[in-house]
Amino acid sequence: MEKLLEQIHSPGDLKKYNIKQLKNISQEVREFLLHSLSQTGGHLGSNLGVVELTLALHYCFNSPKDKLIWDVGHQSYVHKIITGRKDLFPTLRQINGLSGFPKTTESMHDIFNTGHSSTSISAGLGLAKARDLAGDDFSVISIIGDGSLTGGMAFEALNDAGRSNTNLIVILNDNQMSISQNVGGLSQYLSELRTEPIYLEVKDDVEQIFKKIPRIGPSLIQTMGKAKESIKYFFIPGILFEELGFTYLGPIDGHDLESLITVFQKAKKMKGPILIHTKTIKGKGYTPAEKKPCSYHGVGPFQLATGKPVQSVAQETYSQVFGETLVRLAHKNQKLVAITAAMPEGTGLDFFAKAYPKRFFDVGIAEQHAVTFAAGLAAGGYKPVVAIYSSFLQRSYDQIIHDVCLQNLPVIFAIDRAGIVGADGETHQGIFDLSYLSHIPNLTIMAPKNKEELIQMLEFATDFNGPIAIRYPRGSVSNQGSNIYTPIVHGKGELLSKGSDMGIIAIGNMVDTALEVIENLRVKGYNPSLLNARFVAPIDETMIIQMATQTSYLFSLEDNLVSGGFGMQVMETLMKYKLNHISFHAFGFPKRFIEQGDCKQLYARYKLDAISITEQILTQFDKTKGEVANG
Ligand SMILES: Cc1ncc(C[n+]2csc(CCOP(=O)(O)OP(=O)(O)O)c2C)c(N)n1
């Protein structure tokens, strides 16, 4: 028998079915997700958790007229399946393939691009206000997880939306999980709200409930007077949201299609801001994912029967080295404390959390708070290490400037996932950090070339008295050149190769590529110098001047945008010392958003792999040599 899911190509197709059939469809969607993601990898647990929720949304609302906005967007796969993109799933998160996040360019059903958390309520409110101004009539629905609700923007938006008098539906998908167990007071509050049908009824009015009690009810209401308000607190769950100005509906079982459909139909007719609280299970329907939701939040290809990864050769990652080194350093330095914004596993801080639970802080998805909280700890005499992914640290720009660097506080920024990250695409590429950090006064910025250097830099940073950032890439460590050991000196690079006809200055991850490039150039008969810059700020001016006096050709290599990045710091030095005779070229990413794809493919596409760089250097070298000769 043909599967019902095969007949669904748009949300309209879904509406033909009855609840029983919808239940079958939810089963088919789960099977499809499991089969497909076991091959490609992706955000498994979150999507298994929103199957019924997504079906019910598309059943009750009319996308794209009604606007569905997915917070973070990693849980939008079911939405993609229902909106005609099922057949693209074999290309999920690959170069030129289906995005793992909502993308307005991919479908008219994707209303707002996401990837970073806690934006959906703000975006939803904006769309709702735009609708009101234009005199339109449709529903706007923001779907946000309890993890994403810990982000400051979500609170700011609730605060604004609650008193906005605007029709906006916020669906809180509460599974008690962020990537790890969710944290904080709000999470605790939500966990105490239990799913009981009476609550939906209670919403209409507490008074109505009391009126129904024979004889004593009405007189009770009369005598209660002001006490009524406090009784409301006792009877109505979600009073927090009510006080903010939302009508709170729930909590309801987010896997029960009937309840979901009932409450969505009801919400559609109501006025003002509404918050529907659904309780779901992350990884629902797949035992390994239900048992270990954190491990199945995002997965690579896995064996369906066991849930085990297809590739199990675990290579050591920079995050692991960071986490393990920090534990060792914390043993020696009692003042060392560590902070994560909801990414203990991803950053490698889970080691630290186990070893020093009292000195470890998971602040929720709150990068801005994380940084200022670290500044406070530093002001209080501690040595905070804030570990945040490069792209998420974008949120903390002002906190880094205003709260840390302006006061010259000794905060260590461990910037993970710097450079391109691959499959997560535009929203997650860590290619802006050197541009948004290098101009900040007082901030020292380093990038290690390999595992050993990351360890050295962490040791250096813990002894350093001022704000300091170390940026390192996603994935397995490089061990190249680890037999060479030169101590870290503030603002000094490491000369890896002394040559005569051209100089290459590489930073961090790109030193590996540079080593290949100089080998290629040597084969072609050239004799290049190679400087491992180590420091982006302060940059090693002495070494750059020295290189510039020995050759007329300098090249910089980085895995950041050229615009505002490391190469521009080299350029600034050349300008500062009037080294105008130098032919200089900066290799890095162009000023554009870098799409998803395998990192190797992306390096090749942007001509940042060793072969392409060698070719470009040779062309440049020959061209300028010709110009110099002719001139
Ligand atoms: C600003 C920002 N910080 C961190 C992340 C990484 N991240 C992606 S999903 C997620 C957890 C989201 O939890 P929740 O909203 O509850 O969704 P669930 O996966 O549990 O359904 C985190 C921390 C992010 N996307 N954006």
Short mmCIF file of C-alpha atoms and ligand atoms in Angstrom, two decimals, residues 46 72 74-75 115-117 144-149 173 175 177-179 282 297 341-343 365 367 392 395 428, ligand 1:
data_model
loop_
_atom_site.label_atom_id
_atom_site.label_comp_id
_atom_site.label_asym_id
_atom_site.label_seq_id
_atom_site.Cartn_x
_atom_site.Cartn_y
_atom_site.Cartn_z
CA SER A 46 14.78 17.79 17.87
CA VAL A 72 17.04 28.14 15.60
CA HIS A 74 17.24 22.95 13.38
CA GLN A 75 13.84 21.38 14.04
CA GLY A 115 20.31 29.26 12.77
CA HIS A 116 21.10 31.22 15.90
CA SER A 117 18.65 30.88 18.73
CA ILE A 144 10.47 28.25 20.22
CA GLY A 145 12.12 25.56 22.34
CA ASP A 146 12.58 25.86 26.09
CA GLY A 147 16.34 25.97 25.49
CA SER A 148 16.02 28.91 23.15
CA LEU A 149 13.74 30.63 25.63
CA ASN A 173 8.12 23.42 22.63
CA ASN A 175 11.31 19.11 26.16
CA MET A 177 16.45 19.94 26.94
CA SER A 178 18.66 22.49 25.30
CA ILE A 179 21.41 20.47 23.59
CA LYS A 282 13.24 14.96 22.39
CA HIS A 297 20.71 16.31 19.07
CA ALA A 341 26.43 29.30 26.96
CA ALA A 342 24.55 25.98 26.73
CA MET A 343 27.33 24.09 24.98
CA ILE A 365 21.86 30.15 25.48
CA GLU A 367 26.24 34.57 25.12
CA PHE A 392 27.63 32.75 18.53
CA ARG A 395 26.18 38.31 19.93
CA HIS A 428 27.38 29.02 11.73
C1 LIG B 1 22.96 31.95 19.75
C2 LIG B 1 23.06 30.46 19.69
N1 LIG B 1 23.78 29.82 20.64
C3 LIG B 1 23.89 28.48 20.61
C4 LIG B 1 23.28 27.75 19.63
C5 LIG B 1 23.47 26.24 19.55
N2 LIG B 1 22.22 25.53 19.73
C6 LIG B 1 21.53 25.03 18.70
S1 LIG B 1 20.14 24.27 19.15
C7 LIG B 1 20.44 24.56 20.77
C8 LIG B 1 19.49 24.06 21.81
C9 LIG B 1 18.13 24.53 21.55
O1 LIG B 1 17.28 24.00 22.49
P1 LIG B 1 15.72 24.13 22.28
O2 LIG B 1 15.40 25.47 21.79
O3 LIG B 1 15.06 23.69 23.52
O4 LIG B 1 15.42 23.13 21.09
P2 LIG B 1 15.42 21.53 21.10
O5 LIG B 1 16.61 21.13 20.28
O6 LIG B 1 15.49 21.04 22.50
O7 LIG B 1 14.15 21.16 20.44
C10 LIG B 1 21.63 25.25 20.93
C11 LIG B 1 22.22 25.65 22.23
C12 LIG B 1 22.55 28.46 18.66
N3 LIG B 1 21.95 27.84 17.64
N4 LIG B 1 22.46 29.79 18.72
#
